[in-house]
Coordinates of C-alpha atoms and ligand atoms in Angstrom, one line a residue:
X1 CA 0.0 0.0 0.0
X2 CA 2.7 2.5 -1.2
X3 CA 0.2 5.7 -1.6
X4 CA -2.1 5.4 1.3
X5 CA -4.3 8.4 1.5
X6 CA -2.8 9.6 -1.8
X7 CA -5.8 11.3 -3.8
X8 CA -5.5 10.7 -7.7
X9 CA -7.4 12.0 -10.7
X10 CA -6.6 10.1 -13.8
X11 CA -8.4 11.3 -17.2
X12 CA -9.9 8.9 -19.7
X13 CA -10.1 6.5 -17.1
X14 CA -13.0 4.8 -18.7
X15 CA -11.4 2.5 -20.9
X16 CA -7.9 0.5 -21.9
X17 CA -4.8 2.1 -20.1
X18 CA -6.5 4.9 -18.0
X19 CA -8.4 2.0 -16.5
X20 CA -6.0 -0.4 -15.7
X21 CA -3.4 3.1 -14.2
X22 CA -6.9 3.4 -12.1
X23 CA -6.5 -0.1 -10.9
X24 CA -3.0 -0.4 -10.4
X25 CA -3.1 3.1 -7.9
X26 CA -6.5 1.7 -6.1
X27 CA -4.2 -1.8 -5.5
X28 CA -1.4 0.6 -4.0
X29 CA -4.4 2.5 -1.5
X30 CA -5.1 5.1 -3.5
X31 CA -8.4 7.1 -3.9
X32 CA -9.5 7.4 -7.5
X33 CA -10.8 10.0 -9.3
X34 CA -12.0 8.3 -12.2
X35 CA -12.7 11.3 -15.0
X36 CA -13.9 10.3 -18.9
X37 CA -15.7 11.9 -21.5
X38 CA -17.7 8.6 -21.3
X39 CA -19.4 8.5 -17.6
X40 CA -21.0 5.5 -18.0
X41 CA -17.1 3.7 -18.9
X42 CA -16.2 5.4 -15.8
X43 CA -18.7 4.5 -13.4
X44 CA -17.9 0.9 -14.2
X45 CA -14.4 1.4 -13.6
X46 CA -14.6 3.3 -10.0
X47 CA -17.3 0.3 -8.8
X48 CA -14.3 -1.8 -9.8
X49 CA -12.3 0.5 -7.8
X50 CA -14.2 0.3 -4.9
X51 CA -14.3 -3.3 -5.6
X52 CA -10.1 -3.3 -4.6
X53 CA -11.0 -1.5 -1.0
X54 CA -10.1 2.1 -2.4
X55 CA -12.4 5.3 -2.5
X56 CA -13.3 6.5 -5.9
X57 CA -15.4 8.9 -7.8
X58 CA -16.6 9.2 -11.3
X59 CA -16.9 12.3 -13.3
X60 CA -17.8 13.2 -16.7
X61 CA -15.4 15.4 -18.1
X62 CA -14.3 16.9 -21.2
X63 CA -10.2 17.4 -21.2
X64 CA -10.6 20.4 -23.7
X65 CA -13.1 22.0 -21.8
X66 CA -11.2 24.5 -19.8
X67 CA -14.6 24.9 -17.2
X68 CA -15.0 20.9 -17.0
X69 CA -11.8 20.7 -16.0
X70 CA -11.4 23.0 -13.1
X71 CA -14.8 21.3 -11.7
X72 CA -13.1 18.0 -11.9
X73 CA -10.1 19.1 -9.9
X74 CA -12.5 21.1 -7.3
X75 CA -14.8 17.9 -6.9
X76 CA -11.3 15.6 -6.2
X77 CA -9.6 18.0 -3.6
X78 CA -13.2 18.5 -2.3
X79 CA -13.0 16.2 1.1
X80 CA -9.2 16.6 1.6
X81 CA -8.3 19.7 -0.6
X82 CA -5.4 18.2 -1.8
X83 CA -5.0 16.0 -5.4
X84 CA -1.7 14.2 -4.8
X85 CA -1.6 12.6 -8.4
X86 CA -2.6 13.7 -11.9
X87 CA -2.3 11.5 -14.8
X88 CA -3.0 12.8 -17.9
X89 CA -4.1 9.3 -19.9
X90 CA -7.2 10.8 -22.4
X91 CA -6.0 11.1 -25.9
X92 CA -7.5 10.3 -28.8
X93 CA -6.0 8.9 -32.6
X94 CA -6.5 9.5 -35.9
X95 CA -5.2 7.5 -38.8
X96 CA -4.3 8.6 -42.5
X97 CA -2.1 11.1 -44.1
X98 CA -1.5 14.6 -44.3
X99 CA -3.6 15.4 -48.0
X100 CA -6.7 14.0 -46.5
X101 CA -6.5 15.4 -43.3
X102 CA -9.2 18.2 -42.4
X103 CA -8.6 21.3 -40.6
X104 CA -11.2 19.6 -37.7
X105 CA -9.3 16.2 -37.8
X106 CA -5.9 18.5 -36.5
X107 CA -7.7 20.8 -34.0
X108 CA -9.6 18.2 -32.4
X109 CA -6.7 15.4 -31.9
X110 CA -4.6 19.0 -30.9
X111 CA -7.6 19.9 -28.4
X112 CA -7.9 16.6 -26.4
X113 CA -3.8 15.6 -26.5
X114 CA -2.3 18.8 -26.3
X115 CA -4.4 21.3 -24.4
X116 CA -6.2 18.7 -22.4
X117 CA -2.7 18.0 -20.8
X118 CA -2.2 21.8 -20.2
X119 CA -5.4 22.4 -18.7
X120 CA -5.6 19.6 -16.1
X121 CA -2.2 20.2 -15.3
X122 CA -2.7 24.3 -15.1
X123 CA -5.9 23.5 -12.8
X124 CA -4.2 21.1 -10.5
X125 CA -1.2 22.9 -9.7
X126 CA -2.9 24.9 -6.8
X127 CA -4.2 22.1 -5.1
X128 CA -1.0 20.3 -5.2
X129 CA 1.5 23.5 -4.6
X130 CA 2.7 23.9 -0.9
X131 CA 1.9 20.6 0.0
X132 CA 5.4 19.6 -0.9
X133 CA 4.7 16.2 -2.7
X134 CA 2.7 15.8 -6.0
X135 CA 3.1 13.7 -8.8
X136 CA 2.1 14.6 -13.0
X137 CA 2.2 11.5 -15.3
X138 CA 1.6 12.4 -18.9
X139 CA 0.5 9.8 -21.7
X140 CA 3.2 10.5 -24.5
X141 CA 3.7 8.2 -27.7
X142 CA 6.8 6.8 -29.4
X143 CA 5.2 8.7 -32.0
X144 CA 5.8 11.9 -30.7
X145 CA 9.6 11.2 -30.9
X146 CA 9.9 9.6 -33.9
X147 CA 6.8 10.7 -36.5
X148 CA 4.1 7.9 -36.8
X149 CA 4.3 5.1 -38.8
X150 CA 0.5 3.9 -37.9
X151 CA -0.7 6.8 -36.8
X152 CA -1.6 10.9 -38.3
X153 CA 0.7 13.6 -38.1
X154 CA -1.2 15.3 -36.0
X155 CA -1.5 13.0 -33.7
X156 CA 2.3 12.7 -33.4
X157 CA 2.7 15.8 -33.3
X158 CA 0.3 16.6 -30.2
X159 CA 2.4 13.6 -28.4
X160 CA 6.0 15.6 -29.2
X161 CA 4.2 18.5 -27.8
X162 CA 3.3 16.7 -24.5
X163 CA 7.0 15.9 -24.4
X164 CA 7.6 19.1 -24.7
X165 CA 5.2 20.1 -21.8
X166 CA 6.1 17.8 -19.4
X167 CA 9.9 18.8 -19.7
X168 CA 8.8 22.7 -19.2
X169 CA 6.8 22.1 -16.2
X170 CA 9.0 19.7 -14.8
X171 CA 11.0 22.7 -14.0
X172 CA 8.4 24.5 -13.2
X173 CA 7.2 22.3 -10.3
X174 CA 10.4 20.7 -9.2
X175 CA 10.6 23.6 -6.6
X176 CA 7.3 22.6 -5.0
X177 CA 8.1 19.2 -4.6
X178 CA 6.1 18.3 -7.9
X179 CA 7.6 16.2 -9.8
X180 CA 6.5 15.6 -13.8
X181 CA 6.8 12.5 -16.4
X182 CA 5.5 10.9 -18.9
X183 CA 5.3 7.4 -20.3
X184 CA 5.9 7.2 -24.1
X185 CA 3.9 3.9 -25.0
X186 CA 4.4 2.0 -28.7
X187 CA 1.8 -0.5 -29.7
X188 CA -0.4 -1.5 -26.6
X189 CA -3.5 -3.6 -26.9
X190 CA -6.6 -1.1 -26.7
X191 CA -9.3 -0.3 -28.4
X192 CA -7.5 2.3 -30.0
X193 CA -4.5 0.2 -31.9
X194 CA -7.7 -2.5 -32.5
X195 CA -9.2 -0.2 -35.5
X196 CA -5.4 0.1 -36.7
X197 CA -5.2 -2.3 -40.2
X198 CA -3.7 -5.1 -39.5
X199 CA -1.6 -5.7 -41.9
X200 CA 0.1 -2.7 -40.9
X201 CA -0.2 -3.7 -36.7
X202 CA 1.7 -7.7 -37.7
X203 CA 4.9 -5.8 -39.7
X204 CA 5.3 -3.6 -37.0
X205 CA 5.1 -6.5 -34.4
X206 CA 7.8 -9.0 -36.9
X207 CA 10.5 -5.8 -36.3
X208 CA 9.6 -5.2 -32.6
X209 CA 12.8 -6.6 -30.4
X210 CA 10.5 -8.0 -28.4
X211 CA 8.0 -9.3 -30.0
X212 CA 4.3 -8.6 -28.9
X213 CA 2.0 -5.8 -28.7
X214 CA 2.4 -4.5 -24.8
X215 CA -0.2 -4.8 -22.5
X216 CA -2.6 -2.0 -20.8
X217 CA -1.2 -3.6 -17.7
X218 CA 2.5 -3.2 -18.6
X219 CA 2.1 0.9 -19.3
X220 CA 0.3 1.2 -15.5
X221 CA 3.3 -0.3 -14.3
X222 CA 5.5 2.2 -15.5
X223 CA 3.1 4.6 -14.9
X224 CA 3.2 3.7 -11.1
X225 CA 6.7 3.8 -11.2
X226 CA 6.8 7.2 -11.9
X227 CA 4.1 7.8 -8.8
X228 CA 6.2 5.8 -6.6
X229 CA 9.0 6.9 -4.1
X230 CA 11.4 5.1 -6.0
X231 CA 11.4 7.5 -8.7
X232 CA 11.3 10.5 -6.4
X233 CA 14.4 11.6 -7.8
X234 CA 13.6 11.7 -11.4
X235 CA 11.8 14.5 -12.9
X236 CA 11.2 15.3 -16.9
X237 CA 11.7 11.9 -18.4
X238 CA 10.2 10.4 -21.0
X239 CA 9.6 6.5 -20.3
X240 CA 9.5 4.0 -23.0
X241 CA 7.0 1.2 -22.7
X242 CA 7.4 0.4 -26.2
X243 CA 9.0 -3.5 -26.6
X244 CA 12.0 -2.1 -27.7
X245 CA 10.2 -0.5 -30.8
X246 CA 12.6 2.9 -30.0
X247 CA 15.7 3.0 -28.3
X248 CA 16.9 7.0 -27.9
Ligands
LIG301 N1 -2.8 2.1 -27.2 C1 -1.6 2.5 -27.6 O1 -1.0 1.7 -28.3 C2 -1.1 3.8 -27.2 C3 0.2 4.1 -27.6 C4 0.8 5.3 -27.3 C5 0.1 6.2 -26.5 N2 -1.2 5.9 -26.2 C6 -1.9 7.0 -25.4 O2 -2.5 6.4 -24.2 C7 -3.7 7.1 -23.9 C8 -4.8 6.1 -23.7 O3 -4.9 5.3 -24.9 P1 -5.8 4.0 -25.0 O4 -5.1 3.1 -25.9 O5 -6.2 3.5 -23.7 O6 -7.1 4.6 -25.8 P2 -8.6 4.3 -25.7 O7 -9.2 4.9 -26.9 O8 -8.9 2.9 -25.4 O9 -9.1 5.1 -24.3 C9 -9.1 6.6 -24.3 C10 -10.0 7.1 -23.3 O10 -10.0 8.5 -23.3 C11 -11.3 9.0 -23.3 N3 -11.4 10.3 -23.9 C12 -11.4 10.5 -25.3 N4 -11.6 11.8 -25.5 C13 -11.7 12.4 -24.3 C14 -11.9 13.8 -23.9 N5 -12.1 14.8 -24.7 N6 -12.0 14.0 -22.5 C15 -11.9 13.0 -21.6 N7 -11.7 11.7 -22.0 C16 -11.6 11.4 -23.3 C17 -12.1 7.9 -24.0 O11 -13.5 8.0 -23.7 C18 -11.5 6.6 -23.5 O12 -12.1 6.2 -22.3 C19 -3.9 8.1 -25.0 O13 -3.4 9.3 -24.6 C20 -3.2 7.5 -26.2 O14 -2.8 8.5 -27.1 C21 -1.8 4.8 -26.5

Protein backbone atom coordinates (compact mmCIF):
# COMPACT_ATOMS: atom_id res chain seq x y z
CA UNK A 1 0.00 0.00 0.00
CA UNK A 2 2.73 2.49 -1.24
CA UNK A 3 0.19 5.73 -1.57
CA UNK A 4 -2.12 5.37 1.31
CA UNK A 5 -4.31 8.35 1.51
CA UNK A 6 -2.82 9.62 -1.78
CA UNK A 7 -5.85 11.27 -3.84
CA UNK A 8 -5.52 10.66 -7.70
CA UNK A 9 -7.43 12.02 -10.68
CA UNK A 10 -6.60 10.10 -13.75
CA UNK A 11 -8.39 11.35 -17.22
CA UNK A 12 -9.90 8.89 -19.74
CA UNK A 13 -10.05 6.54 -17.08
CA UNK A 14 -13.03 4.82 -18.74
CA UNK A 15 -11.37 2.45 -20.93
CA UNK A 16 -7.91 0.48 -21.85
CA UNK A 17 -4.83 2.13 -20.15
CA UNK A 18 -6.51 4.93 -17.96
CA UNK A 19 -8.41 2.02 -16.51
CA UNK A 20 -5.96 -0.36 -15.73
CA UNK A 21 -3.38 3.15 -14.18
CA UNK A 22 -6.94 3.37 -12.12
CA UNK A 23 -6.49 -0.15 -10.89
CA UNK A 24 -2.97 -0.35 -10.42
CA UNK A 25 -3.10 3.05 -7.92
CA UNK A 26 -6.50 1.73 -6.08
CA UNK A 27 -4.15 -1.80 -5.53
CA UNK A 28 -1.45 0.64 -3.96
CA UNK A 29 -4.37 2.51 -1.52
CA UNK A 30 -5.09 5.14 -3.52
CA UNK A 31 -8.39 7.10 -3.91
CA UNK A 32 -9.53 7.41 -7.55
CA UNK A 33 -10.78 9.95 -9.33
CA UNK A 34 -12.04 8.33 -12.21
CA UNK A 35 -12.67 11.31 -14.99
CA UNK A 36 -13.90 10.34 -18.95
CA UNK A 37 -15.72 11.92 -21.50
CA UNK A 38 -17.73 8.60 -21.30
CA UNK A 39 -19.38 8.47 -17.58
CA UNK A 40 -20.97 5.50 -18.03
CA UNK A 41 -17.09 3.69 -18.87
CA UNK A 42 -16.16 5.36 -15.81
CA UNK A 43 -18.68 4.54 -13.42
CA UNK A 44 -17.85 0.88 -14.23
CA UNK A 45 -14.42 1.43 -13.58
CA UNK A 46 -14.65 3.35 -10.03
CA UNK A 47 -17.29 0.28 -8.76
CA UNK A 48 -14.28 -1.78 -9.84
CA UNK A 49 -12.35 0.54 -7.76
CA UNK A 50 -14.20 0.34 -4.89
CA UNK A 51 -14.31 -3.30 -5.64
CA UNK A 52 -10.13 -3.27 -4.63
CA UNK A 53 -10.97 -1.47 -1.02
CA UNK A 54 -10.15 2.12 -2.35
CA UNK A 55 -12.42 5.27 -2.48
CA UNK A 56 -13.32 6.50 -5.90
CA UNK A 57 -15.44 8.93 -7.79
CA UNK A 58 -16.56 9.15 -11.32
CA UNK A 59 -16.86 12.32 -13.33
CA UNK A 60 -17.79 13.15 -16.72
CA UNK A 61 -15.36 15.44 -18.09
CA UNK A 62 -14.27 16.89 -21.16
CA UNK A 63 -10.25 17.44 -21.16
CA UNK A 64 -10.64 20.37 -23.75
CA UNK A 65 -13.11 22.01 -21.82
CA UNK A 66 -11.24 24.46 -19.76
CA UNK A 67 -14.65 24.94 -17.23
CA UNK A 68 -14.95 20.89 -16.97
CA UNK A 69 -11.77 20.68 -16.00
CA UNK A 70 -11.42 23.03 -13.10
CA UNK A 71 -14.79 21.35 -11.69
CA UNK A 72 -13.07 17.95 -11.89
CA UNK A 73 -10.14 19.10 -9.93
CA UNK A 74 -12.45 21.08 -7.31
CA UNK A 75 -14.83 17.89 -6.92
CA UNK A 76 -11.34 15.62 -6.23
CA UNK A 77 -9.63 17.96 -3.58
CA UNK A 78 -13.21 18.45 -2.26
CA UNK A 79 -13.01 16.18 1.15
CA UNK A 80 -9.20 16.59 1.56
CA UNK A 81 -8.29 19.67 -0.55
CA UNK A 82 -5.43 18.16 -1.77
CA UNK A 83 -5.01 15.96 -5.43
CA UNK A 84 -1.71 14.21 -4.83
CA UNK A 85 -1.60 12.56 -8.41
CA UNK A 86 -2.56 13.68 -11.90
CA UNK A 87 -2.29 11.50 -14.78
CA UNK A 88 -3.04 12.77 -17.94
CA UNK A 89 -4.08 9.35 -19.86
CA UNK A 90 -7.22 10.84 -22.37
CA UNK A 91 -6.04 11.07 -25.88
CA UNK A 92 -7.48 10.28 -28.76
CA UNK A 93 -5.95 8.87 -32.65
CA UNK A 94 -6.54 9.51 -35.87
CA UNK A 95 -5.16 7.46 -38.84
CA UNK A 96 -4.25 8.61 -42.50
CA UNK A 97 -2.06 11.07 -44.13
CA UNK A 98 -1.47 14.62 -44.29
CA UNK A 99 -3.56 15.37 -48.04
CA UNK A 100 -6.73 13.96 -46.49
CA UNK A 101 -6.49 15.41 -43.34
CA UNK A 102 -9.24 18.22 -42.38
CA UNK A 103 -8.57 21.32 -40.60
CA UNK A 104 -11.18 19.58 -37.67
CA UNK A 105 -9.30 16.23 -37.85
CA UNK A 106 -5.86 18.48 -36.52
CA UNK A 107 -7.67 20.77 -33.99
CA UNK A 108 -9.64 18.16 -32.43
CA UNK A 109 -6.71 15.45 -31.94
CA UNK A 110 -4.60 18.96 -30.88
CA UNK A 111 -7.58 19.91 -28.39
CA UNK A 112 -7.89 16.58 -26.42
CA UNK A 113 -3.81 15.60 -26.55
CA UNK A 114 -2.32 18.78 -26.30
CA UNK A 115 -4.39 21.31 -24.42
CA UNK A 116 -6.20 18.67 -22.41
CA UNK A 117 -2.74 17.96 -20.84
CA UNK A 118 -2.24 21.78 -20.22
CA UNK A 119 -5.41 22.45 -18.74
CA UNK A 120 -5.59 19.60 -16.09
CA UNK A 121 -2.24 20.23 -15.27
CA UNK A 122 -2.65 24.31 -15.06
CA UNK A 123 -5.93 23.50 -12.81
CA UNK A 124 -4.24 21.11 -10.52
CA UNK A 125 -1.16 22.91 -9.70
CA UNK A 126 -2.94 24.87 -6.77
CA UNK A 127 -4.18 22.13 -5.07
CA UNK A 128 -0.96 20.30 -5.23
CA UNK A 129 1.52 23.54 -4.60
CA UNK A 130 2.69 23.88 -0.87
CA UNK A 131 1.88 20.63 -0.01
CA UNK A 132 5.43 19.62 -0.92
CA UNK A 133 4.71 16.25 -2.72
CA UNK A 134 2.72 15.75 -6.04
CA UNK A 135 3.06 13.73 -8.81
CA UNK A 136 2.13 14.59 -13.04
CA UNK A 137 2.20 11.54 -15.29
CA UNK A 138 1.58 12.42 -18.88
CA UNK A 139 0.50 9.78 -21.71
CA UNK A 140 3.23 10.49 -24.54
CA UNK A 141 3.69 8.16 -27.69
CA UNK A 142 6.79 6.84 -29.44
CA UNK A 143 5.23 8.71 -32.04
CA UNK A 144 5.78 11.85 -30.72
CA UNK A 145 9.60 11.17 -30.87
CA UNK A 146 9.87 9.58 -33.91
CA UNK A 147 6.81 10.66 -36.50
CA UNK A 148 4.12 7.95 -36.85
CA UNK A 149 4.31 5.07 -38.85
CA UNK A 150 0.47 3.87 -37.88
CA UNK A 151 -0.75 6.80 -36.82
CA UNK A 152 -1.62 10.86 -38.33
CA UNK A 153 0.74 13.61 -38.07
CA UNK A 154 -1.20 15.32 -35.97
CA UNK A 155 -1.48 12.95 -33.71
CA UNK A 156 2.35 12.67 -33.38
CA UNK A 157 2.66 15.83 -33.31
CA UNK A 158 0.33 16.60 -30.23
CA UNK A 159 2.42 13.59 -28.45
CA UNK A 160 6.01 15.60 -29.16
CA UNK A 161 4.18 18.51 -27.79
CA UNK A 162 3.28 16.71 -24.49
CA UNK A 163 7.00 15.86 -24.36
CA UNK A 164 7.62 19.11 -24.67
CA UNK A 165 5.17 20.14 -21.81
CA UNK A 166 6.08 17.81 -19.45
CA UNK A 167 9.95 18.80 -19.70
CA UNK A 168 8.77 22.71 -19.19
CA UNK A 169 6.81 22.14 -16.24
CA UNK A 170 8.98 19.66 -14.85
CA UNK A 171 11.04 22.72 -13.96
CA UNK A 172 8.43 24.54 -13.21
CA UNK A 173 7.23 22.25 -10.30
CA UNK A 174 10.35 20.71 -9.16
CA UNK A 175 10.65 23.65 -6.59
CA UNK A 176 7.32 22.58 -5.00
CA UNK A 177 8.11 19.24 -4.62
CA UNK A 178 6.06 18.26 -7.88
CA UNK A 179 7.62 16.17 -9.80
CA UNK A 180 6.51 15.63 -13.83
CA UNK A 181 6.78 12.53 -16.37
CA UNK A 182 5.54 10.89 -18.94
CA UNK A 183 5.31 7.42 -20.25
CA UNK A 184 5.92 7.18 -24.07
CA UNK A 185 3.91 3.89 -25.00
CA UNK A 186 4.37 2.00 -28.66
CA UNK A 187 1.77 -0.50 -29.72
CA UNK A 188 -0.39 -1.49 -26.55
CA UNK A 189 -3.50 -3.60 -26.94
CA UNK A 190 -6.55 -1.12 -26.74
CA UNK A 191 -9.25 -0.35 -28.36
CA UNK A 192 -7.52 2.33 -29.97
CA UNK A 193 -4.54 0.21 -31.94
CA UNK A 194 -7.75 -2.46 -32.53
CA UNK A 195 -9.16 -0.24 -35.48
CA UNK A 196 -5.44 0.08 -36.66
CA UNK A 197 -5.16 -2.30 -40.20
CA UNK A 198 -3.75 -5.09 -39.45
CA UNK A 199 -1.56 -5.69 -41.88
CA UNK A 200 0.13 -2.71 -40.92
CA UNK A 201 -0.16 -3.74 -36.72
CA UNK A 202 1.70 -7.69 -37.69
CA UNK A 203 4.87 -5.78 -39.67
CA UNK A 204 5.26 -3.58 -37.03
CA UNK A 205 5.15 -6.46 -34.37
CA UNK A 206 7.80 -8.98 -36.86
CA UNK A 207 10.49 -5.83 -36.33
CA UNK A 208 9.62 -5.17 -32.55
CA UNK A 209 12.76 -6.60 -30.43
CA UNK A 210 10.53 -7.96 -28.37
CA UNK A 211 7.96 -9.34 -30.02
CA UNK A 212 4.26 -8.57 -28.89
CA UNK A 213 2.00 -5.81 -28.66
CA UNK A 214 2.42 -4.49 -24.81
CA UNK A 215 -0.21 -4.76 -22.48
CA UNK A 216 -2.57 -2.00 -20.81
CA UNK A 217 -1.16 -3.64 -17.71
CA UNK A 218 2.52 -3.17 -18.60
CA UNK A 219 2.07 0.87 -19.25
CA UNK A 220 0.32 1.21 -15.51
CA UNK A 221 3.27 -0.34 -14.32
CA UNK A 222 5.48 2.16 -15.46
CA UNK A 223 3.07 4.64 -14.93
CA UNK A 224 3.16 3.73 -11.05
CA UNK A 225 6.69 3.82 -11.21
CA UNK A 226 6.79 7.16 -11.86
CA UNK A 227 4.05 7.78 -8.82
CA UNK A 228 6.23 5.81 -6.56
CA UNK A 229 9.01 6.89 -4.09
CA UNK A 230 11.41 5.08 -5.97
CA UNK A 231 11.42 7.48 -8.69
CA UNK A 232 11.27 10.45 -6.38
CA UNK A 233 14.38 11.61 -7.76
CA UNK A 234 13.56 11.70 -11.39
CA UNK A 235 11.79 14.47 -12.87
CA UNK A 236 11.24 15.33 -16.93
CA UNK A 237 11.75 11.89 -18.42
CA UNK A 238 10.16 10.36 -21.04
CA UNK A 239 9.59 6.46 -20.34
CA UNK A 240 9.46 3.98 -23.00
CA UNK A 241 6.98 1.20 -22.74
CA UNK A 242 7.42 0.44 -26.23
CA UNK A 243 8.99 -3.50 -26.63
CA UNK A 244 11.97 -2.15 -27.75
CA UNK A 245 10.20 -0.52 -30.82
CA UNK A 246 12.63 2.93 -30.04
CA UNK A 247 15.71 3.02 -28.32
CA UNK A 248 16.93 6.96 -27.87
N1 LIG B 1 -2.84 2.10 -27.16
C1 LIG B 1 -1.65 2.48 -27.59
O1 LIG B 1 -0.95 1.73 -28.30
C2 LIG B 1 -1.07 3.81 -27.20
C3 LIG B 1 0.24 4.10 -27.60
C4 LIG B 1 0.78 5.32 -27.26
C5 LIG B 1 0.06 6.24 -26.53
N2 LIG B 1 -1.22 5.94 -26.17
C6 LIG B 1 -1.94 6.96 -25.43
O2 LIG B 1 -2.46 6.42 -24.24
C7 LIG B 1 -3.67 7.07 -23.87
C8 LIG B 1 -4.78 6.05 -23.67
O3 LIG B 1 -4.92 5.31 -24.86
P1 LIG B 1 -5.82 3.99 -24.99
O4 LIG B 1 -5.14 3.12 -25.94
O5 LIG B 1 -6.21 3.51 -23.65
O6 LIG B 1 -7.09 4.64 -25.76
P2 LIG B 1 -8.65 4.31 -25.65
O7 LIG B 1 -9.24 4.93 -26.87
O8 LIG B 1 -8.87 2.87 -25.40
O9 LIG B 1 -9.10 5.13 -24.35
C9 LIG B 1 -9.07 6.55 -24.33
C10 LIG B 1 -10.03 7.05 -23.26
O10 LIG B 1 -9.99 8.49 -23.31
C11 LIG B 1 -11.34 8.98 -23.28
N3 LIG B 1 -11.43 10.27 -23.94
C12 LIG B 1 -11.40 10.53 -25.28
N4 LIG B 1 -11.57 11.84 -25.50
C13 LIG B 1 -11.72 12.42 -24.28
C14 LIG B 1 -11.95 13.77 -23.86
N5 LIG B 1 -12.07 14.77 -24.74
N6 LIG B 1 -12.04 14.01 -22.54
C15 LIG B 1 -11.92 13.00 -21.64
N7 LIG B 1 -11.75 11.71 -21.98
C16 LIG B 1 -11.63 11.44 -23.30
C17 LIG B 1 -12.15 7.90 -24.00
O11 LIG B 1 -13.53 7.98 -23.67
C18 LIG B 1 -11.48 6.62 -23.51
O12 LIG B 1 -12.06 6.16 -22.33
C19 LIG B 1 -3.93 8.08 -24.99
O13 LIG B 1 -3.42 9.34 -24.63
C20 LIG B 1 -3.16 7.52 -26.15
O14 LIG B 1 -2.82 8.50 -27.10
C21 LIG B 1 -1.80 4.76 -26.48
Amino acid sequence: MRLKDKVAVVTGGGRGLGRSICLALAREGSSVVVSDIDVQSAKKVACEVKEIGSEALAIRTDVTSGKEVDALMEAAAEDSGRVDILVNNAGICWVGKVEEMSEQDWDRVMAVNLKGTFLCSKAVIKFMKGKGWGRIVNMASAAGKTGGLLVGANYSVSKAGVICFTKSLAKELAPYGITVNAVAPGLIDTDMTRSFPKGAVASTLKSLPLGRMGSSEDVARAVLFLISEDAGYITGEILDVNGGMVMD
